[in-house]
Coordinates of N, CA and C in Angstrom, one line a residue:
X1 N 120.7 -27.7 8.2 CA 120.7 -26.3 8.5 C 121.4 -26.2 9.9
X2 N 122.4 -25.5 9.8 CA 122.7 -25.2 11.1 C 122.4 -23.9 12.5
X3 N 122.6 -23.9 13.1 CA 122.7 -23.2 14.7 C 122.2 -21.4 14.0
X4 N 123.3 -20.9 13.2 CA 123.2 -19.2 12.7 C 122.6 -19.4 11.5
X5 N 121.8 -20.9 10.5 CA 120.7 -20.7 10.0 C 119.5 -20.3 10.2
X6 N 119.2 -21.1 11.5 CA 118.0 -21.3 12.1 C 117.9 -19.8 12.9
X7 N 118.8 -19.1 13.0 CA 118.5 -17.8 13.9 C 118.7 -16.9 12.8
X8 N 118.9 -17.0 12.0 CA 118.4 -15.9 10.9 C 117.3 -16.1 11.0
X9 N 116.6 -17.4 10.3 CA 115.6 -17.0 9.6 C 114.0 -16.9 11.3
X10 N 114.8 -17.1 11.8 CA 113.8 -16.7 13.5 C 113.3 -15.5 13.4
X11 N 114.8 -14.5 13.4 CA 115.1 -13.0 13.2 C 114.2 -12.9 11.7
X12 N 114.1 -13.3 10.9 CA 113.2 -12.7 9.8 C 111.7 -12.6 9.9
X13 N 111.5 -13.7 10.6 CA 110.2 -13.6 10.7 C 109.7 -12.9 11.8
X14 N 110.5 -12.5 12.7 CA 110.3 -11.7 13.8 C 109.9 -10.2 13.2
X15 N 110.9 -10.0 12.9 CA 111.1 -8.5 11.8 C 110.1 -8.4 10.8
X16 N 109.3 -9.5 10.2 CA 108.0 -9.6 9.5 C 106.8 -9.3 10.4
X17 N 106.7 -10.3 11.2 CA 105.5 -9.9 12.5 C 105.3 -8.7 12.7
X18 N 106.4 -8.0 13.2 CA 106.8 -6.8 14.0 C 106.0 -5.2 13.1
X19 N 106.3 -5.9 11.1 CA 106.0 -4.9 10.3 C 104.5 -5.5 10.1
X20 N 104.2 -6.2 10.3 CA 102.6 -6.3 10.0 C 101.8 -5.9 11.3
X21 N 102.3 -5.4 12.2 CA 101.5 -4.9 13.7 C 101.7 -5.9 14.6
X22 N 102.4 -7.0 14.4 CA 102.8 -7.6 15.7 C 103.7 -7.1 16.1
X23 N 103.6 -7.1 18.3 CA 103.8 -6.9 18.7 C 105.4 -8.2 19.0
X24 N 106.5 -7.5 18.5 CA 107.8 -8.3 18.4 C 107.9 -9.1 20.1
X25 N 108.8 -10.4 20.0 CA 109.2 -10.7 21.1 C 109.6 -10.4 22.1
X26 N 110.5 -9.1 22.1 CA 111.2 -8.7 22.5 C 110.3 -8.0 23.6
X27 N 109.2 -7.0 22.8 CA 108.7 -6.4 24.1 C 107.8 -7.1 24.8
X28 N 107.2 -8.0 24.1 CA 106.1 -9.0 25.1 C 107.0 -9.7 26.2
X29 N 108.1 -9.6 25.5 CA 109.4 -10.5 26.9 C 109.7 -9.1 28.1
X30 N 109.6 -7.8 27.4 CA 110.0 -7.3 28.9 C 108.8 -6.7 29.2
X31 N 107.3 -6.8 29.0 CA 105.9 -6.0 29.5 C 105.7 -7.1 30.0
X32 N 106.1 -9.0 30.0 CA 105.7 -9.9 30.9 C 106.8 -9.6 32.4
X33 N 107.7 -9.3 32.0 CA 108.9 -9.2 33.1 C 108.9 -8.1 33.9
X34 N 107.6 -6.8 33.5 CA 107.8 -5.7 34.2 C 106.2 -6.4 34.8
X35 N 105.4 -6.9 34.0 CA 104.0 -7.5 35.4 C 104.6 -8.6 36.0
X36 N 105.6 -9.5 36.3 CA 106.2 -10.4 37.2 C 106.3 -9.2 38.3
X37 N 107.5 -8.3 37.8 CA 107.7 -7.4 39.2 C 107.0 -6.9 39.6
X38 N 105.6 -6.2 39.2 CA 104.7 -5.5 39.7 C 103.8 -6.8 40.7
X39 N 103.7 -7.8 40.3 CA 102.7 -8.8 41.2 C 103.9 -9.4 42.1
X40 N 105.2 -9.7 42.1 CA 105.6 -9.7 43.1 C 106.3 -8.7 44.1
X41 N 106.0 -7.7 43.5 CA 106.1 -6.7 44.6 C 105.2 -6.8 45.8
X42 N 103.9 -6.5 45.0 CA 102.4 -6.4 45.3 C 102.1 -7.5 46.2
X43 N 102.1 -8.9 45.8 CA 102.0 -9.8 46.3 C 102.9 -10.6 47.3
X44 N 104.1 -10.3 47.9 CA 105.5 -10.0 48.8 C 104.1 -10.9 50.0
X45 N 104.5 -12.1 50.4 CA 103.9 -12.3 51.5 C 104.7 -11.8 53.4
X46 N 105.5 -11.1 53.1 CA 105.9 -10.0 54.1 C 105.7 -8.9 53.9
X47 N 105.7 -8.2 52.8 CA 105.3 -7.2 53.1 C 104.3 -6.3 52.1
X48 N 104.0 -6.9 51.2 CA 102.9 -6.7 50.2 C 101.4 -6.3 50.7
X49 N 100.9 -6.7 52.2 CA 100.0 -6.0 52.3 C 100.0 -4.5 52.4
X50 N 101.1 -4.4 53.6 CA 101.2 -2.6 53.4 C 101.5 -2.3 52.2
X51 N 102.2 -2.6 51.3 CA 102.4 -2.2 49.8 C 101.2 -1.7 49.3
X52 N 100.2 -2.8 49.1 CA 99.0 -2.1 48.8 C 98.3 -1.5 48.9
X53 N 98.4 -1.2 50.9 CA 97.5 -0.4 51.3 C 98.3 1.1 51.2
X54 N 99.3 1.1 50.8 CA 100.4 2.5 50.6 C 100.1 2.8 49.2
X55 N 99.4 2.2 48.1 CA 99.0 2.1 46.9 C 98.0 2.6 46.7
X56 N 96.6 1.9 47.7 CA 95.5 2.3 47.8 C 95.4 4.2 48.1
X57 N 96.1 3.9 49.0 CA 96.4 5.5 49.7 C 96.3 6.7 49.0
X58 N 97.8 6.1 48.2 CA 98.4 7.2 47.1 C 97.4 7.7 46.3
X59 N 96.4 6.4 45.6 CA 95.6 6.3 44.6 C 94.3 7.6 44.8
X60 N 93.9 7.5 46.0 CA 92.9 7.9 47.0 C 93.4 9.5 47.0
X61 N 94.9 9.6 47.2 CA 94.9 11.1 47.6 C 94.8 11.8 46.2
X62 N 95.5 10.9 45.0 CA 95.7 11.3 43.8 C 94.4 12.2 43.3
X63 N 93.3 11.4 43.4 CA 92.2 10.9 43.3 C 91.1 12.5 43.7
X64 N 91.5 12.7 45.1 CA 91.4 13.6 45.9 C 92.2 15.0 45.1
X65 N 93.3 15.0 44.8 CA 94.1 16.2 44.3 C 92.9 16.3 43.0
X66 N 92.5 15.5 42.1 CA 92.0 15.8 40.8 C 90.8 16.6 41.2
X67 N 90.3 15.7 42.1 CA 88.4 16.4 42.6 C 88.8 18.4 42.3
X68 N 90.2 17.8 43.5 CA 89.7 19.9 44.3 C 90.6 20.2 43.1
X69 N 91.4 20.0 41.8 CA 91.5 21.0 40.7 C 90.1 21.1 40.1
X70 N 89.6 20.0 39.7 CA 88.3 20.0 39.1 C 87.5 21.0 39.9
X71 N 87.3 21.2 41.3 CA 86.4 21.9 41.9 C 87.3 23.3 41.8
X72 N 87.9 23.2 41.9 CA 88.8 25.1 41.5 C 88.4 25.5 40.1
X73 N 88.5 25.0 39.8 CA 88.9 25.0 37.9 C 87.3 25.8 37.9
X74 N 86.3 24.5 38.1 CA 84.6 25.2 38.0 C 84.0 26.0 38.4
X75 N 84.6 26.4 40.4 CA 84.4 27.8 40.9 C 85.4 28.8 39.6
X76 N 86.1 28.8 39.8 CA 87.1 29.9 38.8 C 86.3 29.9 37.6
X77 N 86.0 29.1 36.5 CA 85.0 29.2 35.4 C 83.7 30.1 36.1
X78 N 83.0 29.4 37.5 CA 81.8 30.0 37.4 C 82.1 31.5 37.8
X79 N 83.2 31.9 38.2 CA 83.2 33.0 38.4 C 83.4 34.5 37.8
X80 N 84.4 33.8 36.6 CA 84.5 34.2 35.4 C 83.8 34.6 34.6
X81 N 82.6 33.5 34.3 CA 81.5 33.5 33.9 C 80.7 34.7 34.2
X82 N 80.4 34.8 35.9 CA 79.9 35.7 36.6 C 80.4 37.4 36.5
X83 N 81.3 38.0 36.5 CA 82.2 39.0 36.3 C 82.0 39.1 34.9
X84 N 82.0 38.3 34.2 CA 82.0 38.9 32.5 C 80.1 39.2 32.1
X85 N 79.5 38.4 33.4 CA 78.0 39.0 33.0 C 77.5 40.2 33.7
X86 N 78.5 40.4 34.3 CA 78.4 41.5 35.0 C 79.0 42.7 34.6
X87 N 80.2 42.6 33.7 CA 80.6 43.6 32.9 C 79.7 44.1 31.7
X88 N 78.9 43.0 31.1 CA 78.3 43.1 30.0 C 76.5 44.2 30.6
X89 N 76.2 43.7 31.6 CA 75.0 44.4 32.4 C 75.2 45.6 32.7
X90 N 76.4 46.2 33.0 CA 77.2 47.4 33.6 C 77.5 48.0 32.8
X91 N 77.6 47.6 31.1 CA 78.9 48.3 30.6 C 77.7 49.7 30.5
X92 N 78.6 51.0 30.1 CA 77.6 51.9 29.8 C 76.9 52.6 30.8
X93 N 77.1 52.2 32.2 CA 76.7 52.4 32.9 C 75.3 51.3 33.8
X94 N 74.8 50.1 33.0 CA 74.1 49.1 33.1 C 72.8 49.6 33.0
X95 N 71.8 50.0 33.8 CA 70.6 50.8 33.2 C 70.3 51.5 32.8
X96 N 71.7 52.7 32.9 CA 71.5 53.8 32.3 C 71.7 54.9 33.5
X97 N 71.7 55.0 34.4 CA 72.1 55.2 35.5 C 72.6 54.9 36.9
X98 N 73.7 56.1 37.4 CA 74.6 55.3 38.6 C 73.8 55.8 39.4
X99 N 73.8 55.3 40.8 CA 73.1 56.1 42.0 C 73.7 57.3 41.9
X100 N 73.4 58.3 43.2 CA 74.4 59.8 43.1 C 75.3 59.9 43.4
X101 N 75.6 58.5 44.7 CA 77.4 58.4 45.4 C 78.3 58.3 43.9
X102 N 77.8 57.4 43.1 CA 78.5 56.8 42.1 C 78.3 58.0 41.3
X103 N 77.5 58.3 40.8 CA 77.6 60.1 39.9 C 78.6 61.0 40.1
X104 N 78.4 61.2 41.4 CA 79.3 62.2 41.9 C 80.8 62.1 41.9
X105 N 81.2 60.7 42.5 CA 82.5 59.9 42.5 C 82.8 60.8 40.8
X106 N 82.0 59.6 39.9 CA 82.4 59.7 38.2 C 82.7 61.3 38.0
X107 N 81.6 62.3 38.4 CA 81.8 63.7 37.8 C 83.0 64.4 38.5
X108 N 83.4 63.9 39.9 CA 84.7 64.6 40.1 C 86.1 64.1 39.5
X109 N 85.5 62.8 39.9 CA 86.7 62.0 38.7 C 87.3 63.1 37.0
X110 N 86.3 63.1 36.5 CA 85.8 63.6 35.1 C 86.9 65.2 35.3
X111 N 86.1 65.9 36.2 CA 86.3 67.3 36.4 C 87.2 67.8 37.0
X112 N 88.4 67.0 38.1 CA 89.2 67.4 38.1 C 90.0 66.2 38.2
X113 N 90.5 65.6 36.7 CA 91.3 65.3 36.0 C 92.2 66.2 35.2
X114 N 91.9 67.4 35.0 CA 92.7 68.8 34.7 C 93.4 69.3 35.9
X115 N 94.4 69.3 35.6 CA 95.4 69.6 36.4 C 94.6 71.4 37.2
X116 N 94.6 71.7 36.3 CA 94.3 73.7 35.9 C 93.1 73.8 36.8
X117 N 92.2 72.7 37.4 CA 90.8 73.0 38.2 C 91.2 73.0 39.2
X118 N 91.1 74.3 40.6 CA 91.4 74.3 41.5 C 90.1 73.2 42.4
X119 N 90.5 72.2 42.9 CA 90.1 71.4 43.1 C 89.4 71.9 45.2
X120 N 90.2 72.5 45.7 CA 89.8 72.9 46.8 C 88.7 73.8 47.0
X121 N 88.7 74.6 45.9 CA 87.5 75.8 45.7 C 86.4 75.3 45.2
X122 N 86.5 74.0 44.3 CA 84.7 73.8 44.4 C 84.2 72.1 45.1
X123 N 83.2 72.4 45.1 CA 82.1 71.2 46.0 C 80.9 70.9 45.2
X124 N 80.9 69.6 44.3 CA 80.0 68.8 43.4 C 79.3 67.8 44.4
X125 N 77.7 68.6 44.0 CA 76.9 67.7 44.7 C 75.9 67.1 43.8
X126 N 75.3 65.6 43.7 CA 74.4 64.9 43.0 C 73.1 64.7 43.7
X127 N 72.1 65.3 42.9 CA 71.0 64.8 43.9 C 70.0 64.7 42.6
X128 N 69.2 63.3 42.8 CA 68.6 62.9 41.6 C 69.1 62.8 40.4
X129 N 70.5 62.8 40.0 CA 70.9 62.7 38.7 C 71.1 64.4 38.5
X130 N 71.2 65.4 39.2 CA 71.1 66.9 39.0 C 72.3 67.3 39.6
X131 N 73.5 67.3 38.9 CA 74.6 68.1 39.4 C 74.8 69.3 40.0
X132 N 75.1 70.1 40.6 CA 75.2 71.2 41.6 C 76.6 71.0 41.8
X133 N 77.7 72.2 40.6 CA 78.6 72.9 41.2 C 78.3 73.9 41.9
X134 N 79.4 74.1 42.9 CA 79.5 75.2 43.6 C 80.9 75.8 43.9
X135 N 81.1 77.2 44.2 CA 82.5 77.3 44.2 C 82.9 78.6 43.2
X136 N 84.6 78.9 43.9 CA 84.7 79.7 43.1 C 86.0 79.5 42.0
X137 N 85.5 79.9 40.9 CA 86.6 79.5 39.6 C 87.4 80.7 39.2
X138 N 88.8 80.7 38.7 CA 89.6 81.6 38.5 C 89.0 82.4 37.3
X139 N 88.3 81.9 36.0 CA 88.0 82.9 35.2 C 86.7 82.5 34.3
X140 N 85.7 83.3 33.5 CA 84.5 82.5 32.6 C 85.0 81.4 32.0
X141 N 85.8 81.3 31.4 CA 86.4 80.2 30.7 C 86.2 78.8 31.3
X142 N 87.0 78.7 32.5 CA 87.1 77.6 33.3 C 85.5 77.3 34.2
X143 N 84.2 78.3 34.3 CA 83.4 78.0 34.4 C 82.6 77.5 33.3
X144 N 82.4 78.1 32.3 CA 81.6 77.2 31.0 C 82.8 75.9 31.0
X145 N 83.5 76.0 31.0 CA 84.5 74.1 30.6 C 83.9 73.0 31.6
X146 N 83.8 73.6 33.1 CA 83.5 72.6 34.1 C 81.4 72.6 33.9
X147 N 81.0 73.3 33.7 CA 80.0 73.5 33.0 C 79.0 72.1 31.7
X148 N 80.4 72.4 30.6 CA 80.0 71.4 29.8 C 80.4 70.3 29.8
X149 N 81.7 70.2 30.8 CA 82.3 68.6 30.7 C 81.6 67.9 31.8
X150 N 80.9 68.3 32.7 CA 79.9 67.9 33.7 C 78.0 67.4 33.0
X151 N 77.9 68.1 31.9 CA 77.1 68.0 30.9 C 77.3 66.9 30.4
X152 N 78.2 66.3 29.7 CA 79.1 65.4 28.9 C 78.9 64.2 29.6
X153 N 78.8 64.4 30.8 CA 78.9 62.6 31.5 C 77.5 61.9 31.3
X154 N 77.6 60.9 31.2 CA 76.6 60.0 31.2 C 75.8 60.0 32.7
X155 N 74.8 59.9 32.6 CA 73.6 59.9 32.8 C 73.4 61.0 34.6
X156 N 74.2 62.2 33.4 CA 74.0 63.3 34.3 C 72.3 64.0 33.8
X157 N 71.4 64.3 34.7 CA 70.4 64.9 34.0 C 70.4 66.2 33.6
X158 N 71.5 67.0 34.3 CA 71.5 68.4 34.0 C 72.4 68.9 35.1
X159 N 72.8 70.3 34.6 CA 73.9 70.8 35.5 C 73.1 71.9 36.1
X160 N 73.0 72.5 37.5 CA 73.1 73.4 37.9 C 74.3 74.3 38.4
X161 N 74.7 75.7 38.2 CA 75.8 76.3 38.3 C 76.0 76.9 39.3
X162 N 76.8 76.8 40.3 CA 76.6 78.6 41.6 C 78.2 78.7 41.3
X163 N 78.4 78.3 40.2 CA 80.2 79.4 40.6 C 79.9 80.6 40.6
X164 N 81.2 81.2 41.2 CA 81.1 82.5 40.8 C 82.8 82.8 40.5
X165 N 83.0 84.0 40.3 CA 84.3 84.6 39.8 C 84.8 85.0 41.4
X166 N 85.8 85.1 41.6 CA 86.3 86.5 42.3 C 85.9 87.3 42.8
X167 N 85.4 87.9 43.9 CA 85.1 89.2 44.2 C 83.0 89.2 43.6
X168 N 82.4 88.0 43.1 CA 81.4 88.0 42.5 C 80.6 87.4 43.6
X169 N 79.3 88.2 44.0 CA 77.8 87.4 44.7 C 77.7 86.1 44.5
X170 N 78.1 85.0 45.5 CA 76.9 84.0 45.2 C 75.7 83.6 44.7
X171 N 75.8 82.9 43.6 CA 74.6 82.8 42.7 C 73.6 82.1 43.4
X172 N 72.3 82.6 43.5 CA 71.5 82.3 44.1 C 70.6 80.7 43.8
X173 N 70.8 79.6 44.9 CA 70.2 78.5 44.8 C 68.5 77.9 43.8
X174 N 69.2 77.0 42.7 CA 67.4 77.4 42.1 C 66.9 76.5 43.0
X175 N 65.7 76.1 42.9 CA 65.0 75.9 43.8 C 64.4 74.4 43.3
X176 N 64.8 73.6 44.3 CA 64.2 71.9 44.4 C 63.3 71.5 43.5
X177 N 63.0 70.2 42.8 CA 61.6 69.7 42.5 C 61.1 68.9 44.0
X178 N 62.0 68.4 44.7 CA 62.0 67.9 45.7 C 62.6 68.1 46.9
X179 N 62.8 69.4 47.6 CA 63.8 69.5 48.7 C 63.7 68.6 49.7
X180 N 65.2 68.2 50.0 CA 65.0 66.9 51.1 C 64.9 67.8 52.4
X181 N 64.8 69.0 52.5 CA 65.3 69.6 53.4 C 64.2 71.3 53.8
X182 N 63.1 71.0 54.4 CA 62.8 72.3 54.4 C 62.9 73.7 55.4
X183 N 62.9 74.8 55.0 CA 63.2 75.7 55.5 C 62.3 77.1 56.2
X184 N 62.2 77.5 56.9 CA 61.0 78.3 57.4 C 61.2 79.7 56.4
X185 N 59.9 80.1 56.3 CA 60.3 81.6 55.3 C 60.3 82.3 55.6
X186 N 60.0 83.9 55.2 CA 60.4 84.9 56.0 C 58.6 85.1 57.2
X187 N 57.6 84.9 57.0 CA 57.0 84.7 57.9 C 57.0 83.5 59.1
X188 N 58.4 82.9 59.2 CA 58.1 82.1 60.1 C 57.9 80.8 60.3
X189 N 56.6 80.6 59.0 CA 56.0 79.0 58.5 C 56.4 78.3 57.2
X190 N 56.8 77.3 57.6 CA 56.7 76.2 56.5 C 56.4 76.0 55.2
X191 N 56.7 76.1 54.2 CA 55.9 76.4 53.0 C 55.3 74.8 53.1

């Protein structure tokens, strides 16, 4: 048998190995030849200590970079978390009612979103969940609309009215379940 017998049949059995899950010569020849260079890098008796300790470093900062995504990543989750349980508690208004700052905000919001509501002439006040327009409106129409669409809001308890028309008396104030504010009467005293 000669020299390009014997290297066929090497090559065949190579190429057999290779198809039954062995790993062929070829790469165990260069995964030994790439850990030669890695350990003599590493191991360099001039200068392989710092090598490692520039290794160690890297590893350490790498290491460090993963923590603080990981620690971002789980504030951001927990926050997420937090804001979507907070939308779900809210939605609808969350108990069922806003304070009055927040009422009031919503019903002006609500009411003059129409272009057509002269916005300078009236003044919406909230107290208890009890609306109080006041003010004066260009015609009946545009008072029954601000009327009912002030009705319409969530967790309004009721509308009181003092518009008036043009040229029309101020409608007289009804009167408190609770006035924050009291007033002397016509004798003088306190009710």
């Amino acid at each position: 048998m000669n020299t390009i017998d014997r290297w066929r049949e090497q090559r065949l059995r190579t190429d057999q190995s290779s198809r039954r899950g062995g790993p062929p010569g070829m790469l165990l020849a260069l995964l030994g030849a790439a850990a030669g260079a890695v350990a003599a890098y590493l191991l360099d008796p001039e200068r392989g200590k710092r090598r490692r300790a520039v290794l160690v470093d890297q590893a350490r900062a790498r290491m460090r970079d993963v923590g603080t995504a990981v620690e971002r990543g789980s504030r951001r989750a927990g926050t997420q978390a937090f804001s979507i349980s907070q939308q779900v508690a809210h939605r609808n208004g969350g108990n069922g009612r806003l304070n009055d700052s927040g009422l009031s905000d919503k019903v002006e919001t609500e009411l003059f979103a129409d272009p057509s509501i002269p916005q300078g002439k009236i003044n919406i006040n909230v107290e208890e969940g009890v609306v109080v327009l006041r003010g004066e409106v260009d015609n009946p129409g545009q008072r029954e609309e601000l009327i009912h669409k002030a009705e319409a809001i969530a967790g309004v308890v009721r509308v009181d009215s003092l518009l008036h028309l043009p040229g029309e008396p101020v409608p007289p104030e009804p009167p408190r379940a609770h006035p924050s504010v009291s007033t002397a009467g016509p004798e003088g005293t306190l009710p």
